[in-house]
XYZ file of C-alpha atoms in Angstrom:
583
model
C -24.155 13.772 -28.443
C -23.434 10.694 -25.802
C -23.264 11.830 -22.235
C -21.541 10.783 -19.515
C -22.426 6.951 -18.190
C -23.812 8.061 -14.525
C -21.731 6.096 -12.368
C -24.288 6.596 -9.106
C -27.653 4.927 -9.302
C -30.601 5.089 -6.929
C -29.745 1.156 -5.729
C -26.031 2.626 -4.738
C -27.842 4.997 -2.140
C -29.990 2.266 -0.878
C -26.967 -0.778 -0.645
C -24.813 2.357 1.768
C -27.611 3.477 3.411
C -28.426 -0.294 4.373
C -25.025 -0.852 5.576
C -24.569 2.183 7.192
C -28.314 1.514 9.326
C -27.280 -2.326 10.076
C -23.388 -1.020 11.212
C -25.184 1.676 13.412
C -27.417 -0.683 15.070
C -24.481 -3.730 15.651
C -22.587 -0.388 17.270
C -25.591 0.589 19.190
C -26.637 -2.511 20.634
C -22.865 -3.455 21.633
C -22.988 -0.313 23.855
C -24.963 -2.320 26.359
C -23.112 -4.499 28.172
C -25.939 -7.150 28.722
C -25.782 -7.807 24.907
C -22.246 -7.575 24.700
C -22.271 -10.642 27.548
C -24.555 -12.432 25.752
C -22.949 -12.198 22.084
C -19.962 -12.442 23.039
C -19.274 -14.934 25.773
C -18.585 -18.940 25.456
C -15.697 -21.008 26.530
C -12.236 -19.995 26.234
C -9.785 -22.383 24.574
C -6.680 -22.932 26.193
C -4.232 -21.404 23.787
C -3.586 -20.158 20.759
C -1.969 -23.251 18.836
C 0.490 -21.835 16.747
C 0.922 -17.988 15.299
C -0.327 -17.541 11.717
C 2.076 -17.128 9.003
C 2.693 -13.690 8.183
C 4.786 -13.100 4.376
C 5.196 -9.478 4.996
C 8.637 -8.910 7.072
C 8.606 -6.182 9.733
C 10.560 -2.877 9.058
C 13.294 -2.802 12.286
C 13.383 0.749 11.763
C 10.048 1.806 12.319
C 9.966 -0.573 15.168
C 12.416 1.080 16.545
C 10.508 4.458 16.672
C 7.862 2.879 18.391
C 10.007 1.548 20.806
C 11.201 4.929 21.515
C 7.462 6.043 21.766
C 7.294 7.530 18.056
C 4.296 6.479 15.742
C 4.184 7.660 12.273
C 1.178 6.723 10.025
C -0.316 8.264 7.069
C 1.875 11.394 7.416
C 1.439 12.252 10.561
C 3.285 11.666 13.922
C 2.486 10.701 17.753
C 5.190 10.941 20.380
C 4.772 9.942 23.633
C 7.455 8.821 26.022
C 8.607 5.902 25.723
C 7.196 3.810 28.302
C 4.048 5.877 27.769
C 0.550 5.125 26.685
C -0.132 5.998 23.216
C -3.742 5.187 24.403
C -4.770 8.007 26.215
C -3.059 10.536 23.975
C -5.487 12.723 21.267
C -4.230 11.216 17.966
C -3.713 13.638 14.756
C -6.629 12.405 12.658
C -9.247 9.252 12.250
C -7.261 7.475 9.712
C -4.412 7.844 11.992
C -5.943 6.647 14.757
C -7.416 3.551 12.428
C -3.454 2.625 11.641
C -2.860 2.787 15.618
C -5.693 0.613 16.732
C -5.124 -2.224 13.866
C -1.426 -3.161 15.521
C -0.426 -3.540 12.128
C 2.964 -2.088 13.261
C 3.013 -4.665 15.800
C 5.307 -6.773 12.969
C 7.828 -3.545 12.737
C 8.062 -3.114 16.775
C 8.745 -7.261 17.087
C 11.483 -7.093 14.345
C 13.520 -4.926 16.612
C 17.196 -6.359 17.967
C 16.283 -4.521 20.877
C 15.666 -6.990 23.882
C 12.596 -5.006 25.883
C 11.097 -5.197 21.901
C 9.033 -7.843 23.186
C 8.204 -6.869 26.678
C 6.907 -3.451 24.828
C 4.519 -4.997 22.626
C 3.252 -7.038 25.742
C 2.965 -3.734 27.323
C 1.261 -1.863 24.334
C -1.774 -4.975 24.135
C -2.254 -4.768 27.382
C -2.701 -0.607 27.872
C -4.927 -1.109 25.070
C -6.758 -3.761 26.574
C -6.989 -1.924 29.709
C -8.639 1.285 27.930
C -10.507 -0.525 25.075
C -10.877 -3.928 25.758
C -14.427 -4.482 26.801
C -15.856 -2.270 23.842
C -15.154 0.442 22.231
C -17.426 1.807 18.805
C -14.474 3.040 16.832
C -11.721 0.425 17.873
C -13.938 -2.358 17.225
C -15.349 -1.519 14.122
C -15.006 -4.715 11.538
C -12.303 -3.049 9.332
C -10.243 -2.389 12.416
C -11.100 -5.075 14.388
C -9.993 -7.785 11.821
C -6.305 -5.964 11.131
C -5.576 -5.845 15.086
C -6.774 -9.756 15.346
C -5.044 -10.466 12.317
C -1.718 -8.904 13.780
C -2.330 -10.542 17.316
C -2.734 -13.758 15.662
C 0.489 -13.460 13.721
C 2.413 -13.140 16.936
C -0.054 -15.218 18.772
C 3.102 -17.722 20.443
C 4.717 -14.328 22.155
C 1.592 -12.534 23.162
C -0.658 -15.578 24.529
C 1.293 -18.301 25.861
C 0.416 -18.355 29.394
C -1.989 -14.639 29.161
C -5.589 -16.001 29.811
C -6.204 -12.116 30.486
C -4.883 -11.128 26.781
C -6.391 -14.737 25.516
C -9.697 -14.010 26.507
C -9.757 -10.255 24.742
C -8.850 -11.702 21.912
C -11.475 -14.030 21.959
C -14.304 -11.526 22.463
C -12.934 -9.913 19.435
C -13.105 -13.120 17.630
C -16.922 -13.325 18.598
C -17.942 -10.031 17.472
C -15.735 -10.078 14.623
C -17.922 -13.573 13.374
C -20.810 -11.395 13.687
C -19.762 -8.405 11.853
C -17.623 -9.618 9.555
C -20.022 -8.999 6.493
C -20.678 -5.590 7.750
C -17.251 -4.634 6.649
C -17.169 -2.688 3.115
C -18.007 -4.382 -0.181
C -14.513 -5.660 -1.503
C -11.154 -6.223 -0.415
C -12.027 -4.844 3.630
C -14.552 -7.491 3.662
C -12.456 -10.180 1.952
C -9.582 -9.515 4.674
C -12.500 -9.768 7.438
C -13.392 -12.832 6.619
C -9.738 -14.254 6.046
C -9.024 -13.055 9.384
C -12.125 -14.889 11.353
C -10.852 -18.248 9.167
C -7.441 -17.777 10.603
C -8.601 -17.420 14.087
C -10.718 -20.263 13.964
C -7.946 -22.663 12.788
C -6.069 -21.311 15.912
C -8.800 -21.443 18.159
C -10.208 -24.361 19.486
C -14.001 -24.762 19.696
C -14.625 -22.169 16.765
C -15.974 -24.836 14.444
C -19.255 -22.295 13.649
C -17.118 -19.564 12.930
C -14.659 -21.535 10.727
C -17.659 -22.877 8.648
C -19.014 -18.788 8.324
C -15.396 -17.702 7.311
C -15.589 -19.999 4.882
C -18.286 -19.703 3.153
C -17.925 -16.045 3.295
C -14.417 -16.434 1.906
C -15.876 -18.265 -1.147
C -18.722 -15.729 -1.655
C -16.100 -12.919 -1.959
C -13.216 -14.597 -3.974
C -15.776 -15.605 -5.971
C -16.758 -11.806 -6.402
C -13.607 -10.082 -6.517
C -11.224 -12.051 -8.525
C -11.808 -11.337 -12.355
C -11.618 -14.414 -14.614
C -7.887 -12.837 -16.134
C -7.084 -13.038 -12.412
C -7.216 -8.936 -11.632
C -9.150 -7.465 -8.977
C -12.330 -6.328 -9.181
C -11.151 -2.807 -8.201
C -8.502 -3.126 -11.398
C -5.675 -2.167 -8.830
C -2.695 -4.221 -9.397
C -1.547 -3.750 -5.761
C -4.783 -4.564 -4.619
C -4.813 -7.639 -6.851
C -0.907 -8.749 -5.184
C -2.477 -8.310 -1.585
C -5.597 -10.241 -2.664
C -2.989 -13.264 -3.325
C -0.961 -12.479 -0.362
C -4.088 -12.890 1.774
C -5.128 -15.872 0.531
C -2.038 -17.678 0.176
C -1.856 -16.549 4.055
C -5.252 -18.471 4.358
C -3.664 -21.656 2.902
C -0.675 -21.834 4.519
C -2.849 -21.786 7.951
C -5.829 -24.443 6.970
C -2.761 -26.671 5.668
C -0.672 -26.604 8.929
C -3.927 -26.676 11.012
C -5.470 -29.290 8.937
C -8.595 -27.947 7.526
C -10.022 -27.705 3.679
C -10.844 -24.519 1.919
C -13.324 -23.743 -0.536
C -12.037 -24.976 -4.111
C -12.469 -21.362 -5.025
C -9.612 -20.564 -3.128
C -7.286 -22.674 -4.897
C -8.597 -21.749 -8.033
C -8.210 -17.943 -7.469
C -4.683 -18.212 -6.477
C -4.010 -19.582 -9.744
C -5.685 -17.016 -11.329
C -4.051 -14.009 -9.310
C -0.178 -15.687 -9.509
C -0.132 -15.116 -13.338
C -2.284 -11.642 -13.160
C 0.134 -10.068 -10.661
C 3.365 -11.269 -12.938
C 1.477 -9.358 -15.473
C 1.241 -6.126 -13.352
C 4.903 -6.223 -12.886
C 7.138 -3.588 -14.205
C 10.897 -4.635 -14.933
C 12.396 -4.303 -11.702
C 9.621 -6.138 -10.296
C 7.497 -3.588 -8.709
C 4.021 -3.164 -9.488
C 2.389 -0.676 -11.766
C 0.824 2.129 -9.849
C -2.824 2.258 -11.072
C -6.183 2.485 -9.326
C -4.975 3.283 -5.797
C -2.590 1.550 -5.703
C 1.883 1.743 -5.220
C 4.747 -0.765 -5.942
C 3.530 -3.102 -3.544
C 5.445 -5.042 -0.774
C 7.910 -6.773 -3.199
C 9.290 -9.102 -0.436
C 5.691 -10.345 0.539
C 4.724 -10.390 -3.230
C 7.592 -12.511 -3.834
C 7.397 -15.128 -0.963
C 3.165 -15.285 -2.144
C 4.353 -16.218 -5.879
C 7.152 -18.593 -4.294
C 4.500 -20.336 -1.998
C 1.721 -20.412 -3.869
C 2.384 -22.772 -7.035
C 0.430 -20.685 -8.891
C 0.904 -21.100 -12.709
C 3.964 -18.903 -14.790
C 2.263 -18.166 -18.106
C 2.332 -14.990 -19.716
C -0.139 -12.752 -21.714
C -0.361 -9.397 -23.438
C -4.095 -8.625 -22.817
C -6.232 -8.584 -19.466
C -9.865 -8.251 -20.971
C -11.502 -8.275 -17.625
C -9.029 -6.347 -15.811
C -8.742 -3.713 -18.586
C -5.010 -3.559 -19.463
C -2.741 -3.967 -22.170
C 0.684 -5.393 -21.815
C 3.973 -5.309 -24.172
C 7.292 -6.842 -23.528
C 10.129 -6.029 -25.950
C 14.114 -6.210 -25.561
C 13.970 -5.809 -21.783
C 11.294 -3.235 -21.913
C 7.711 -3.188 -20.187
C 4.670 -1.596 -21.564
C 1.608 -1.313 -19.470
C -1.792 0.642 -20.654
C -4.672 1.453 -19.071
C -7.483 0.430 -21.824
C -11.219 0.198 -19.526
C -13.167 2.269 -17.370
C -12.622 2.417 -13.993
C -14.252 0.767 -11.155
C -17.881 1.641 -10.559
C -19.696 1.128 -6.956
C -17.787 0.376 -3.863
C -14.999 -1.156 -5.386
C -14.278 2.169 -7.240
C -13.529 4.042 -4.034
C -10.044 4.381 -4.953
C -10.529 3.981 -8.526
C -8.410 7.035 -10.696
C -9.417 9.302 -13.982
C -6.567 7.208 -15.399
C -8.252 6.529 -18.951
C -5.245 5.344 -21.606
C -2.650 6.112 -19.808
C 0.615 4.249 -19.256
C 3.532 3.341 -17.731
C 6.837 2.095 -18.719
C 10.416 0.851 -17.935
C 13.678 -0.334 -19.505
C 16.318 -2.450 -18.544
C 17.755 0.384 -16.955
C 15.091 1.236 -14.274
C 11.718 2.796 -14.660
C 11.171 5.764 -16.657
C 7.298 7.047 -17.006
C 5.036 6.235 -14.092
C 1.915 7.757 -12.739
C 2.027 9.783 -9.239
C 0.529 6.467 -7.801
C -0.487 5.992 -4.138
C 0.208 4.255 -0.639
C -1.790 4.050 2.257
C 1.325 5.577 4.291
C 0.736 8.965 2.295
C -0.353 11.516 4.196
C -4.351 11.925 3.156
C -3.883 15.465 2.013
C -2.495 14.002 -1.195
C -5.132 11.558 -1.943
C -8.023 13.522 -4.078
C -5.045 15.162 -6.264
C -3.704 11.810 -7.381
C -6.755 10.240 -8.593
C -7.385 13.396 -10.896
C -6.075 12.324 -15.093
C -3.212 15.261 -14.162
C -1.295 12.676 -11.903
C -1.614 10.124 -14.706
C 1.026 9.639 -17.658
C -2.081 10.571 -20.316
C -3.526 13.788 -22.011
C -5.770 15.974 -20.001
C -8.140 18.528 -21.845
C -8.931 22.418 -20.221
C -7.113 20.301 -16.642
C -10.384 18.211 -16.386
C -10.144 14.514 -15.204
C -11.575 12.205 -17.727
C -14.182 10.919 -15.061
C -15.577 12.812 -12.338
C -15.818 12.164 -8.771
C -18.401 12.842 -6.069
C -18.167 16.369 -4.784
C -17.840 16.659 -0.743
C -20.954 16.701 0.939
C -23.640 13.775 2.004
C -23.513 11.971 -0.975
C -19.335 11.189 -0.707
C -19.764 10.988 3.311
C -22.524 8.171 2.251
C -21.051 6.508 -0.728
C -17.297 7.255 -0.652
C -15.084 9.246 -2.910
C -16.219 6.778 -6.030
C -17.000 8.299 -9.610
C -19.888 10.405 -10.106
C -19.600 10.178 -13.752
C -17.477 8.298 -16.604
C -16.682 7.838 -19.581
C -19.204 5.710 -22.087
C -16.759 4.139 -23.386
C -12.763 3.292 -23.004
C -11.395 0.793 -25.280
C -8.062 -0.367 -26.820
C -7.242 -3.163 -29.783
C -3.690 -4.289 -30.393
C -1.637 -5.222 -33.290
C 1.587 -7.518 -33.076
C 4.298 -7.520 -36.066
C 7.744 -8.764 -36.413
C 9.235 -4.943 -35.780
C 7.271 -4.451 -32.403
C 3.567 -4.060 -31.226
C 0.947 -0.991 -31.729
C -1.823 -0.225 -29.219
C -4.325 1.829 -30.188
C -6.788 2.755 -27.766
C -9.873 5.927 -27.302
C -12.183 7.435 -24.656
C -14.894 10.079 -24.244
C -14.633 11.510 -21.024
C -14.155 15.058 -22.720
C -17.155 14.273 -25.865
C -20.150 15.725 -23.502
C -17.950 18.851 -21.828
C -16.018 20.072 -24.885
C -17.186 17.914 -27.585
C -13.975 16.121 -28.719
C -12.862 12.655 -27.900
C -9.174 11.447 -27.172
C -7.349 8.630 -29.199
C -3.920 7.269 -28.536
C -1.566 5.237 -30.333
C 1.335 3.388 -29.053
C 4.250 1.441 -30.223
C 7.111 -0.361 -28.690
C 9.768 -1.644 -31.076
C 10.809 -5.238 -30.908
C 14.513 -4.599 -29.657
C 12.564 -2.235 -26.484
C 14.619 0.745 -27.531
C 12.057 2.729 -29.093
C 8.581 4.155 -28.124
C 6.710 5.807 -29.898
C 3.156 7.773 -29.338
C 0.392 9.980 -30.657
C -2.236 11.921 -29.016
C -5.210 13.080 -30.969
C -8.645 15.136 -30.118
C -11.298 14.452 -32.357
C -14.819 15.511 -33.027
C -16.898 12.041 -33.711
C -18.926 12.798 -36.825
C -22.073 11.605 -35.549
C -22.070 15.189 -33.538
C -22.001 17.597 -36.266
C -20.364 21.010 -36.289
C -19.369 22.624 -33.430
C -21.576 25.648 -32.102
C -18.627 27.844 -32.301
C -15.814 26.758 -34.725
C -13.612 29.351 -33.367
C -12.843 28.109 -29.823
C -10.164 26.746 -28.470
C -9.430 23.935 -25.834
C -6.043 24.031 -23.593
C -4.663 20.565 -23.574
C -1.524 19.240 -21.864
C 0.039 15.521 -22.377
C 2.031 14.147 -19.403
C 4.758 11.680 -18.592
C 5.353 11.721 -15.215
C 8.792 10.724 -14.762
C 9.931 8.175 -12.112
C 12.258 9.680 -9.225
C 15.308 8.163 -10.312
C 15.438 9.674 -14.050
C 17.070 12.937 -13.940
C 15.520 14.674 -17.053
C 17.275 18.218 -19.221
C 15.838 20.153 -21.644
C 17.687 20.427 -25.154
C 18.332 23.861 -26.747
C 15.234 24.230 -28.810
C 12.856 22.637 -26.235
C 11.788 20.078 -28.620
C 13.103 17.687 -26.758
C 14.972 16.226 -23.477
C 17.808 14.166 -22.294
C 16.728 11.281 -19.688
C 19.180 9.416 -17.606
C 18.628 6.389 -15.891
C 20.362 5.453 -12.579
C 22.319 3.121 -14.675
C 23.391 5.964 -16.701
C 21.506 4.685 -19.390
C 19.948 7.623 -21.720
C 17.155 8.317 -23.703
C 16.307 10.936 -26.017
C 12.071 12.330 -26.136
C 10.999 14.381 -28.207
C 7.811 15.584 -30.331
C 6.557 17.562 -32.947
C 4.052 19.226 -30.746
C 6.650 21.139 -28.777
C 7.654 23.272 -27.011
C 8.341 20.877 -24.220
C 8.483 21.763 -20.957
C 9.697 20.290 -17.686
C 7.747 20.647 -14.614
C 7.802 19.708 -10.843
C 5.913 16.295 -10.213
C 5.420 14.011 -7.209
C 5.862 10.255 -6.938
C 3.917 8.531 -3.814
C 3.975 5.042 -4.971
C 6.969 3.594 -3.011
C 5.636 4.200 0.323
C 8.002 6.315 1.141
C 7.196 10.137 2.209
C 6.068 11.831 -1.305
C 9.156 12.143 -3.385
C 9.805 15.118 -5.854
C 10.138 14.030 -9.635
C 9.971 15.650 -13.098
C 7.294 14.946 -15.349
C 7.513 15.599 -19.395
C 4.445 17.959 -20.799
C 3.406 19.113 -23.472
C 1.009 22.031 -23.756
C -1.243 23.203 -26.706
C -5.145 24.041 -27.979
C -6.827 22.016 -29.721
C -9.505 23.282 -32.306
C -13.408 21.771 -31.826
C -13.281 19.930 -35.112
C -11.622 17.528 -37.237
C -10.331 13.743 -36.766
C -7.361 14.519 -35.008
C -4.996 13.450 -38.120
C -2.971 16.982 -38.219
C -2.116 19.554 -35.647
C -2.652 21.190 -33.400
C -4.986 18.177 -33.019
C -2.220 15.971 -33.337
C 0.906 15.203 -31.168
C 3.580 12.644 -31.776
C 6.002 11.760 -29.269
C 8.902 9.185 -28.924
C 11.180 7.933 -26.107
C 14.547 6.167 -27.827
C 17.231 4.272 -26.452
C 20.612 6.291 -26.710
C 22.753 4.200 -24.705
C 24.939 4.682 -21.825
C 25.763 8.484 -21.360
C 26.576 8.986 -17.984
C 25.747 7.998 -14.193
C 22.489 9.513 -12.335
C 23.326 10.031 -9.168
C 20.541 12.999 -8.699
C 17.010 12.735 -8.599
C 14.737 15.084 -11.137
């Protein structure tokens, strides 16, 4: 029997420890004022040449809250007087503090129609400078620093016009970022740090050396992170879109400043654009896989329209590991590969063979998903297999995560063990498309592997599937043939779908927001409707419903008959009413 693949190696510990030591060295040396003076000094530019492009739009409602002294991040709230100082307050958590110090909320505040929003924005910047502008180990870490500099530069003409004191603080932060951007966590955080440094070097005179350093780091990170099919190495659709947004903004800044970028940036954008469209469901929002959610639709659309990326379509992303089927206005997306390893998998989910499905009337089957604005106490739960539309065995995830302790503290919450193999193949016919995949994530613990077959008819109105648990012939007979293993096949429904069970509990009626009806049925019932949660939309966690088929599998067989084989189907009925409530 093949054991699960170990996702953590000695080299991972060495790399993580090395990065931690280097970051601690920077933090420790910058505590010393003489060192900061030597490292961060230099000529002061006259001004910020222009505000860098920001493809994301602010939320006036959130901005009004900030204006009133209400800061809401990662599910927590900090209330200060309307004209108070948030920087001297005790914050709810470290994650909250990172959001606060990043100034990502600045676009919301400046999107307000209130006349005092601009003056309050400047006041909050000044208060931050008074408390943290000289140095702070937490507030000046590479991730938070790059986000803050980017936020300030997006409003450069508003914040820095005739304000030498603010400009002086900005320039010191940019110089520090130049020294530490390579110490940002491996992955998209490091790419964003390099992008921020490039933006800054384009709008500040005298930063030619920093611009060259940023371009070199951007070239290296893009070449490593953007896969040949356009997906991001993390396998997260939302991260793929965010990288596209980041690079398009960099291109716009370079164009406005008359600067050149490495050819790899345009090549990456040309791959990212089609990949983002590949990951988009019927309502233009993104599929919820591997640490991402629906994404910022307006920013994504802006990036796609401004990127001039080709509009080619494809059904299989071999490097990202997904299959897509489009039929009759319906879209199916299947996760058919291992989760990302190493630091790139720190947000990955145990979602082997999970799928999402949308119809012309709206999204139907989803995964619970994730958004960075959500409360952190949900983070680990929604990474488990049970939070995805797939089969779980004995309430165990198909991949295992590092347990809390020194290993997770050093390496992050990445995978510790993964299936040896996740694969899928497709067969396209006139009547529709068949997908068949399997993974062995349960083979070591329970002696069974999972196989899933899915068919979407050419008219998009008939989605059929089969889930099977089978014992590989190479493993021989089980030790105890009388042992049975509990399994559950879950189909998480979008919050806009209303579901009701039939009297015999062998089927369910689903009504989409448009009133379009679908019938779910199975030969493996009874069917149960259970509570679920949806975290992918960027709002607070939304209550929703999941269809669940429970059963007990035998420890042997090829999975070709019950109870180890369950068939199910979603079939369109036409208009049956109007869904006014949430499931």
